[in-house]
Tab-separated table of C-alpha atoms and ligand atoms in Angstrom:
chain	number	residue	atom	x	y	z
A	246	MET	CA	0.000	0.000	0.000
A	247	THR	CA	1.325	3.447	-0.812
A	248	ALA	CA	0.791	6.016	1.883
A	249	ARG	CA	1.239	9.057	-0.300
A	250	GLY	CA	0.118	11.603	2.230
A	251	ALA	CA	-0.823	15.139	1.403
A	252	SER	CA	0.605	18.595	1.843
A	253	GLU	CA	-2.438	20.750	1.206
A	254	CYS	CA	-6.226	20.690	1.023
A	255	PRO	CA	-7.485	20.123	-2.556
A	256	ALA	CA	-10.516	22.338	-1.837
A	257	CYS	CA	-9.306	25.400	0.108
A	258	GLY	CA	-5.538	25.079	-0.347
A	259	ALA	CA	-4.751	25.231	3.407
A	260	ARG	CA	-1.795	23.197	4.625
A	261	ASP	CA	-3.563	22.200	7.828
A	262	VAL	CA	-4.289	18.602	6.780
A	263	ALA	CA	-3.957	15.332	8.725
A	264	PRO	CA	-4.826	11.634	8.332
A	265	VAL	CA	-8.208	10.484	9.706
A	266	VAL	CA	-8.847	6.797	8.970
A	267	THR	CA	-8.078	4.046	6.460
A	268	THR	CA	-10.995	2.078	4.981
A	269	PRO	CA	-11.233	-1.635	4.135
A	270	LEU	CA	-10.270	-2.559	0.571
A	271	LEU	CA	-12.774	-1.233	-1.990
A	272	PRO	CA	-12.933	-1.671	-5.786
A	273	VAL	CA	-11.009	1.005	-7.686
A	274	ILE	CA	-14.217	1.668	-9.602
A	275	ALA	CA	-17.541	0.970	-7.947
A	276	ASN	CA	-19.982	2.177	-10.585
A	277	SER	CA	-18.805	0.312	-13.639
A	278	PHE	CA	-20.576	-3.011	-13.944
A	279	PRO	CA	-18.807	-5.736	-15.925
A	280	SER	CA	-20.831	-8.133	-18.036
A	281	ASP	CA	-19.118	-11.224	-16.633
A	282	PRO	CA	-18.310	-12.286	-13.062
A	283	GLU	CA	-14.618	-12.947	-13.710
A	284	ARG	CA	-14.038	-9.363	-14.791
A	285	ALA	CA	-16.040	-8.138	-11.791
A	286	ARG	CA	-13.851	-10.177	-9.433
A	287	ALA	CA	-10.680	-9.022	-11.158
A	288	ILE	CA	-11.276	-5.330	-10.441
A	289	PRO	CA	-8.412	-4.309	-8.129
A	290	ARG	CA	-9.271	-3.283	-4.584
A	291	VAL	CA	-7.496	-0.575	-2.618
A	292	ALA	CA	-7.893	1.108	0.764
A	293	LEU	CA	-8.912	4.752	0.957
A	294	GLU	CA	-6.518	6.767	3.115
A	295	LEU	CA	-8.790	9.530	4.272
A	296	TRP	CA	-7.341	12.846	5.383
A	297	SER	CA	-9.152	15.977	6.445
A	298	CYS	CA	-8.550	19.720	6.404
A	299	ALA	CA	-8.895	21.536	9.725
A	300	ARG	CA	-9.726	24.785	7.919
A	301	CYS	CA	-12.681	23.724	5.749
A	302	GLY	CA	-13.488	20.166	6.896
A	303	HIS	CA	-12.856	18.694	3.446
A	304	LEU	CA	-12.264	14.932	3.564
A	305	PHE	CA	-10.090	13.445	0.842
A	306	ASN	CA	-8.301	10.270	-0.145
A	307	ALA	CA	-4.593	11.047	0.040
A	308	ALA	CA	-3.748	7.716	-1.634
A	309	PHE	CA	-6.018	8.353	-4.631
A	310	ASP	CA	-4.497	7.320	-7.941
A	311	PRO	CA	-6.389	8.951	-10.828
A	312	ALA	CA	-4.959	6.326	-13.191
A	313	LEU	CA	-6.966	3.563	-11.474
A	314	PRO	CA	-10.678	4.285	-12.082
A	315	VAL	CA	-11.641	3.947	-15.718
A	316	TYR	CA	-14.789	5.799	-16.776
A	317	ASP	CA	-15.714	3.691	-19.749
A	318	GLN	CA	-19.149	3.123	-21.219
A	319	GLY	CA	-19.978	0.549	-18.530
A	320	TYR	CA	-19.898	3.431	-16.051
A	321	GLU	CA	-23.422	3.806	-14.738
A	322	THR	CA	-24.581	6.126	-11.991
A	323	SER	CA	-28.001	7.201	-13.207
A	324	LEU	CA	-30.654	7.398	-10.491
A	325	HIS	CA	-33.382	8.464	-12.909
A	326	ASN	CA	-35.119	5.066	-12.710
A	327	SER	CA	-36.246	5.944	-9.215
A	328	ALA	CA	-39.522	7.868	-9.240
A	329	HIS	CA	-38.416	9.634	-6.055
A	330	PHE	CA	-35.184	10.827	-7.684
A	331	GLN	CA	-36.839	11.758	-10.976
A	332	ALA	CA	-39.433	13.920	-9.221
A	333	TRP	CA	-36.667	15.687	-7.308
A	334	ALA	CA	-34.587	16.244	-10.472
A	335	GLU	CA	-37.595	17.713	-12.288
A	336	LYS	CA	-38.181	20.138	-9.449
A	337	LEU	CA	-34.536	21.218	-9.485
A	338	ALA	CA	-34.586	21.684	-13.269
A	339	SER	CA	-37.735	23.745	-13.023
A	340	ARG	CA	-36.123	26.004	-10.396
A	341	LEU	CA	-32.979	26.461	-12.502
A	342	SER	CA	-35.040	27.078	-15.656
A	343	ALA	CA	-36.234	30.297	-14.050
A	344	LEU	CA	-32.672	31.622	-14.550
A	345	LEU	CA	-32.935	31.193	-18.329
A	346	PRO	CA	-34.270	33.729	-20.812
A	347	ALA	CA	-37.908	33.367	-21.842
A	348	HIS	CA	-36.813	32.533	-25.392
A	349	GLY	CA	-33.620	30.912	-26.627
A	350	GLY	CA	-30.663	30.505	-24.319
A	351	THR	CA	-27.952	27.915	-23.782
A	352	VAL	CA	-27.644	25.242	-21.099
A	353	VAL	CA	-24.387	23.329	-20.777
A	354	GLU	CA	-23.798	20.318	-18.557
A	355	LEU	CA	-20.252	19.086	-17.960
A	356	GLY	CA	-20.289	15.428	-16.905
A	357	CYS	CA	-23.872	14.912	-18.078
A	358	GLY	CA	-23.906	11.077	-18.076
A	359	ARG	CA	-26.630	9.928	-20.431
A	360	GLY	CA	-28.129	13.427	-20.405
A	361	GLU	CA	-31.319	12.700	-18.452
A	362	PHE	CA	-30.975	15.878	-16.398
A	363	LEU	CA	-29.960	18.033	-19.367
A	364	ALA	CA	-32.967	16.721	-21.316
A	365	LEU	CA	-35.249	18.335	-18.731
A	366	PHE	CA	-34.196	21.709	-20.176
A	367	ALA	CA	-34.567	20.760	-23.844
A	368	ARG	CA	-36.848	22.931	-25.959
A	369	ASP	CA	-37.023	23.775	-29.640
A	370	ASP	CA	-35.604	27.260	-29.161
A	371	ARG	CA	-32.919	26.366	-26.625
A	372	ARG	CA	-29.417	24.969	-27.104
A	373	CYS	CA	-28.579	22.173	-24.632
A	374	LEU	CA	-24.994	20.905	-24.840
A	375	GLY	CA	-23.679	18.023	-22.776
A	376	PHE	CA	-20.172	16.663	-22.402
A	377	ASP	CA	-19.326	13.295	-20.873
A	378	ARG	CA	-16.562	10.930	-21.829
A	379	SER	CA	-18.612	7.923	-20.649
A	380	TYR	CA	-21.612	8.884	-22.830
A	381	ASP	CA	-22.746	5.865	-24.807
A	382	GLY	CA	-25.220	7.471	-27.201
A	383	ARG	CA	-28.220	5.787	-25.622
A	384	LEU	CA	-30.376	8.844	-25.018
A	385	ALA	CA	-32.908	9.421	-27.770
A	386	THR	CA	-32.202	12.637	-29.662
A	387	ARG	CA	-34.406	15.485	-28.745
A	388	ALA	CA	-34.830	18.961	-30.181
A	389	GLY	CA	-31.967	21.241	-29.198
A	390	LEU	CA	-30.096	18.549	-27.248
A	391	SER	CA	-26.655	17.301	-28.180
A	392	ILE	CA	-24.050	15.382	-26.206
A	393	GLU	CA	-20.381	14.887	-26.951
A	394	ALA	CA	-18.626	11.788	-25.608
A	395	ARG	CA	-15.606	13.790	-24.429
A	396	ASP	CA	-14.663	16.396	-21.843
A	397	TYR	CA	-15.310	20.050	-22.584
A	398	ASP	CA	-12.039	21.640	-23.613
A	399	PRO	CA	-12.250	25.456	-23.742
A	400	THR	CA	-9.326	25.670	-26.184
A	401	ARG	CA	-10.978	23.275	-28.636
A	402	HIS	CA	-14.670	24.110	-28.147
A	403	GLY	CA	-14.266	27.817	-27.388
A	404	PRO	CA	-16.441	29.759	-24.919
A	405	LEU	CA	-20.039	28.541	-24.849
A	406	ASP	CA	-21.702	31.634	-23.384
A	407	ALA	CA	-24.235	29.553	-21.464
A	408	GLU	CA	-26.783	31.211	-19.218
A	409	LEU	CA	-26.726	28.032	-17.138
A	410	VAL	CA	-23.804	25.647	-16.686
A	411	ALA	CA	-24.550	22.548	-14.632
A	412	CYS	CA	-21.920	20.303	-13.147
A	413	ARG	CA	-23.406	17.577	-11.014
A	414	HIS	CA	-21.455	14.883	-9.193
A	415	VAL	CA	-18.163	15.555	-10.960
A	416	LEU	CA	-15.932	17.554	-8.595
A	417	GLU	CA	-15.772	14.731	-6.040
A	418	HIS	CA	-14.013	12.583	-8.684
A	419	LEU	CA	-11.171	15.055	-9.261
A	420	PRO	CA	-7.974	15.116	-7.171
A	421	ALA	CA	-7.397	18.731	-8.270
A	422	PRO	CA	-10.953	20.144	-8.566
A	423	ALA	CA	-9.714	23.736	-8.882
A	424	SER	CA	-8.613	23.102	-12.466
A	425	HIS	CA	-12.141	22.000	-13.441
A	426	MET	CA	-13.586	25.253	-12.129
A	427	ALA	CA	-11.765	27.032	-14.974
A	428	ALA	CA	-13.714	24.952	-17.513
A	429	LEU	CA	-16.988	25.890	-15.802
A	430	ARG	CA	-16.036	29.538	-16.018
A	431	ALA	CA	-15.120	29.223	-19.709
A	432	ALA	CA	-18.507	27.654	-20.483
A	433	SER	CA	-20.497	30.339	-18.656
A	434	ALA	CA	-21.829	33.610	-20.013
A	435	PRO	CA	-20.524	36.619	-18.020
A	436	ARG	CA	-23.855	36.931	-16.227
A	437	GLY	CA	-24.610	33.214	-16.248
A	438	THR	CA	-25.164	30.822	-13.355
A	439	VAL	CA	-22.988	27.816	-12.653
A	440	TYR	CA	-24.885	25.161	-10.711
A	441	VAL	CA	-22.588	22.735	-8.921
A	442	GLU	CA	-23.820	19.682	-7.058
A	443	VAL	CA	-21.779	17.169	-5.069
A	444	PRO	CA	-22.543	14.521	-2.450
A	445	ASN	CA	-22.738	16.197	0.966
A	446	GLY	CA	-19.583	15.108	2.775
A	447	LEU	CA	-21.014	16.448	6.000
A	448	TRP	CA	-23.833	13.924	5.686
A	449	THR	CA	-21.271	11.186	5.029
A	450	MET	CA	-19.213	12.160	8.059
A	451	ARG	CA	-21.793	13.350	10.547
A	452	ASP	CA	-24.875	11.315	9.756
A	453	GLY	CA	-23.365	7.883	9.254
A	454	GLY	CA	-23.255	7.918	5.467
A	455	ILE	CA	-20.155	5.746	5.580
A	456	TRP	CA	-21.298	3.531	2.697
A	457	ASP	CA	-20.864	6.556	0.418
A	458	LEU	CA	-17.106	6.107	0.657
A	459	VAL	CA	-15.939	4.925	-2.714
A	460	HIS	CA	-12.598	5.001	-4.491
A	461	GLU	CA	-13.669	7.117	-7.450
A	462	HIS	CA	-14.811	9.822	-5.021
A	463	CYS	CA	-11.485	11.227	-3.895
A	464	GLY	CA	-13.059	14.290	-2.256
A	465	TYR	CA	-15.971	14.685	0.191
A	466	PHE	CA	-17.151	18.288	0.262
A	467	THR	CA	-18.533	20.125	3.264
A	468	PRO	CA	-20.445	23.369	2.650
A	469	ARG	CA	-17.332	25.232	3.766
A	470	SER	CA	-14.969	23.320	1.469
A	471	LEU	CA	-17.222	23.730	-1.570
A	472	ALA	CA	-17.591	27.470	-0.896
A	473	SER	CA	-13.815	27.795	-0.388
A	474	LEU	CA	-13.069	26.015	-3.658
A	475	ALA	CA	-15.533	28.224	-5.548
A	476	ARG	CA	-14.243	31.474	-4.058
A	477	ARG	CA	-10.568	30.740	-4.547
A	478	THR	CA	-11.245	29.950	-8.196
A	479	GLY	CA	-12.951	33.283	-8.796
A	480	PHE	CA	-16.629	32.512	-8.280
A	481	ALA	CA	-19.196	34.259	-6.110
A	482	VAL	CA	-21.342	31.854	-4.101
A	483	ARG	CA	-24.922	33.013	-4.526
A	484	SER	CA	-26.471	30.123	-2.626
A	485	LEU	CA	-25.282	26.885	-1.094
A	486	GLU	CA	-27.729	24.472	0.480
A	487	PRO	CA	-28.016	20.807	1.389
A	488	ASP	CA	-30.590	19.091	-0.806
A	489	TYR	CA	-32.005	15.645	-1.522
A	490	GLY	CA	-32.694	14.771	2.090
A	491	GLY	CA	-29.384	16.361	3.110
A	492	GLN	CA	-27.353	13.932	0.970
A	493	PHE	CA	-26.340	16.429	-1.714
A	494	LEU	CA	-24.946	19.964	-1.655
A	495	GLY	CA	-26.169	22.292	-4.376
A	496	ALA	CA	-24.484	25.636	-5.031
A	497	GLU	CA	-25.401	28.420	-7.420
A	498	LEU	CA	-22.244	30.262	-8.446
A	499	ALA	CA	-21.825	33.465	-10.411
A	500	LEU	CA	-18.946	35.389	-11.935
A	501	ASP	CA	-20.114	38.751	-10.586
A	502	PRO	CA	-18.486	39.180	-7.124
A	503	ARG	CA	-21.468	41.246	-5.934
A	504	ALA	CA	-23.607	38.097	-6.077
A	505	ASP	CA	-21.723	36.487	-3.178
A	506	ARG	CA	-24.316	36.027	-0.460
A	507	ALA	CA	-23.988	32.469	0.877
A	508	THR	CA	-22.569	31.601	4.250
A	509	ALA	CA	-21.089	28.234	5.133
A	510	PRO	CA	-20.957	27.134	8.768
A	511	ALA	CA	-17.599	26.780	10.520
A	512	VAL	CA	-16.219	23.281	10.787
A	513	ASP	CA	-16.712	21.260	13.967
A	514	PRO	CA	-13.115	20.444	15.017
A	515	THR	CA	-14.172	17.042	16.413
A	516	LEU	CA	-15.920	15.952	13.195
A	517	ALA	CA	-13.054	13.970	11.650
A	518	ALA	CA	-12.247	11.999	14.797
A	519	ARG	CA	-15.919	11.192	15.393
A	520	PHE	CA	-16.253	10.060	11.793
A	521	ALA	CA	-13.313	7.656	12.197
A	522	THR	CA	-14.975	6.135	15.258
A	523	SER	CA	-18.342	5.928	13.496
A	524	LEU	CA	-16.788	4.140	10.515
A	525	ARG	CA	-15.178	1.495	12.722
A	526	THR	CA	-18.369	1.034	14.760
A	527	HIS	CA	-20.607	0.673	11.684
A	528	LEU	CA	-18.283	-1.902	10.151
A	529	ALA	CA	-18.119	-3.926	13.378
A	530	ASP	CA	-21.912	-3.779	13.902
A	531	TRP	CA	-22.706	-4.863	10.340
A	532	ASN	CA	-20.107	-7.624	10.413
A	533	GLU	CA	-21.867	-9.025	13.442
A	534	ARG	CA	-25.387	-8.593	12.077
A	535	LEU	CA	-24.509	-10.098	8.724
A	536	ALA	CA	-22.855	-13.099	10.372
A	537	HIS	CA	-25.994	-13.614	12.446
A	538	GLU	CA	-28.299	-13.497	9.396
A	539	LEU	CA	-26.079	-15.646	7.172
A	540	ASP	CA	-25.481	-18.261	9.869
A	541	ALA	CA	-29.286	-18.555	10.248
A	542	ASP	CA	-29.468	-19.316	6.484
A	543	ARG	CA	-31.461	-16.195	5.759
A	544	ARG	CA	-31.525	-15.163	2.143
A	545	ILE	CA	-30.511	-11.513	1.970
A	546	ALA	CA	-31.097	-9.077	-0.861
A	547	ILE	CA	-29.304	-5.748	-1.157
A	548	TRP	CA	-31.578	-3.223	-2.872
A	549	GLY	CA	-29.499	-0.650	-4.714
A	550	ALA	CA	-26.377	-1.561	-6.701
A	551	GLY	CA	-25.044	1.974	-6.508
A	552	THR	CA	-22.152	3.389	-4.541
A	553	LYS	CA	-23.641	2.466	-1.179
A	554	GLY	CA	-24.473	-1.109	-2.140
A	555	VAL	CA	-21.119	-1.787	-3.767
A	556	THR	CA	-19.215	-0.372	-0.796
A	557	PHE	CA	-21.339	-2.323	1.705
A	558	LEU	CA	-20.788	-5.608	-0.149
A	559	ASN	CA	-17.042	-5.077	-0.460
A	560	ALA	CA	-16.263	-3.530	2.919
A	561	LEU	CA	-17.729	-6.430	4.897
A	562	PRO	CA	-15.685	-9.661	4.868
A	563	ARG	CA	-18.813	-11.790	4.279
A	564	GLY	CA	-20.399	-9.446	1.731
A	565	SER	CA	-19.778	-11.911	-1.080
A	566	GLU	CA	-22.123	-14.398	0.674
A	567	ILE	CA	-25.114	-12.094	0.178
A	568	ALA	CA	-27.233	-13.895	-2.398
A	569	LEU	CA	-29.122	-11.165	-4.204
A	570	VAL	CA	-28.438	-7.660	-5.437
A	571	VAL	CA	-31.405	-5.770	-6.875
A	572	ASP	CA	-31.529	-2.578	-8.885
A	573	ARG	CA	-34.277	-0.878	-10.854
A	574	ASN	CA	-31.837	0.525	-13.416
A	575	PRO	CA	-32.262	-1.630	-16.563
A	576	PHE	CA	-28.694	-0.831	-17.646
A	577	LYS	CA	-27.316	-2.646	-14.586
A	578	ARG	CA	-29.507	-5.712	-14.937
A	579	GLY	CA	-27.576	-8.897	-15.749
A	580	ARG	CA	-24.276	-7.177	-15.022
A	581	PHE	CA	-22.052	-7.956	-12.040
A	582	VAL	CA	-21.104	-6.152	-8.835
A	583	PRO	CA	-17.469	-4.938	-8.881
A	584	GLY	CA	-15.398	-7.013	-6.461
A	585	THR	CA	-17.984	-9.391	-4.986
A	586	ALA	CA	-19.444	-10.334	-8.405
A	587	GLN	CA	-23.136	-10.908	-7.629
A	588	ARG	CA	-25.332	-10.795	-10.734
A	589	ILE	CA	-27.638	-7.752	-10.532
A	590	VAL	CA	-31.314	-8.634	-10.859
A	591	ALA	CA	-34.493	-6.664	-11.435
A	592	PRO	CA	-37.124	-6.341	-8.685
A	593	GLN	CA	-39.439	-8.787	-10.506
A	594	ASP	CA	-36.677	-11.417	-10.441
A	595	LEU	CA	-37.209	-11.659	-6.675
A	596	VAL	CA	-40.585	-13.316	-7.173
A	597	SER	CA	-38.998	-16.670	-8.065
A	598	GLN	CA	-36.368	-16.413	-5.316
A	599	PRO	CA	-37.948	-14.379	-2.521
A	600	PRO	CA	-35.555	-12.978	0.063
A	601	ASP	CA	-36.058	-13.198	3.828
A	602	LEU	CA	-34.535	-9.791	4.340
A	603	VAL	CA	-34.152	-6.803	2.021
A	604	LEU	CA	-31.456	-4.320	2.993
A	605	VAL	CA	-32.291	-0.899	1.617
A	606	MET	CA	-29.094	1.016	0.943
A	607	ASN	CA	-30.599	4.504	0.963
A	608	PRO	CA	-33.276	5.536	3.503
A	609	LEU	CA	-34.792	7.875	0.886
A	610	TYR	CA	-36.023	4.882	-1.127
A	611	ARG	CA	-37.451	2.836	1.734
A	612	ALA	CA	-41.116	3.659	1.095
A	613	GLU	CA	-40.760	3.187	-2.668
A	614	ILE	CA	-39.075	-0.208	-2.208
A	615	ALA	CA	-41.498	-1.456	0.468
A	616	ALA	CA	-44.423	-0.589	-1.832
A	617	GLU	CA	-42.764	-2.377	-4.735
A	618	LEU	CA	-42.249	-5.529	-2.652
A	619	VAL	CA	-45.918	-5.495	-1.664
A	620	GLY	CA	-46.834	-5.058	-5.326
A	621	LEU	CA	-44.726	-8.098	-6.217
A	622	GLY	CA	-46.446	-10.139	-3.495
A	623	ILE	CA	-43.190	-10.598	-1.571
A	624	ARG	CA	-43.379	-10.706	2.191
A	625	CYS	CA	-40.040	-10.194	3.876
A	626	ASP	CA	-38.270	-8.073	6.425
A	627	VAL	CA	-37.063	-4.704	5.176
A	628	ALA	CA	-34.264	-2.883	6.956
A	629	VAL	CA	-32.443	0.329	6.108
A	630	VAL	CA	-28.662	0.033	6.243
B	760	LIG	ZN1	-9.547	22.875	3.247
């Protein structure tokens, strides 16, 4: 293992950084789902060496090697198959649409995935441009919408003069996020809005979101660290709020310094140490519970083959003994979990092999999943991890 260490905070640039905790071994890429179990098992696993910044609370993996995760076209993080998520995304898009001119206008999304979010802005008279190197061309074309399967490069593509630039769930993948902020600025019109969204690292650290730890996320932003990154790269922070049940942070940034109105709370100096303890406790508790369930021959299903599910299965020594992994995303179906190599099944596949216990990986989807199980005629215990 290479303990690379760190000399400064990737978000705020302060040199007040220190190690916090090392995780169990996790796949170098958690959200790319191979089509055969051998390839899933062959994905290398590494420990995250988490450090934190005393100035802004940013948590980051000091051992992160950007050469390890490969964002190919098997990379799949879409949550749009959840009705709960889709309704939330539509509400967000409607709020951001209010920033656009009544007619015409340009929306750019950097790291747009398959373009589901960008498509919510598509209209005949509006230009919607997406960039994502893992884009696989599977979104149906729609008026005004185009996606390039590459990163936005200001020198090649030129300025885009967009009234709205969205960048959702990208910055946490970048060991040097400050350099990406320059691309956001280049894409924006002088009076445009840059909407940035990341997982809420404060939720991960403070509220037990330990299953969000994943190798491809090398940074976990607090409100303070996101605001610091934005300000030191020349943006004004117009608003910065937790969203999606507290699990995301959404920030509206502007280029005009007079727009800076947001405040970000000071960092609790005990947060990092308490997080380290919480991580160890959660792992020990779930090791024990899982052993109890498996030794009683209970058939367990994990519902949600996303970051949380993949980390849960890999972080626990007996995770590979969990029989079933369910996901509603049709693009994951029939593919295999990185590391532990379970075949991902659809909810309806549970009917022929009903579980005794469904472990819901995200509390936000508990009601939706419980209703779906009832609809399928499956009676089993449901617990939130
Ligand atoms: Zn910092």
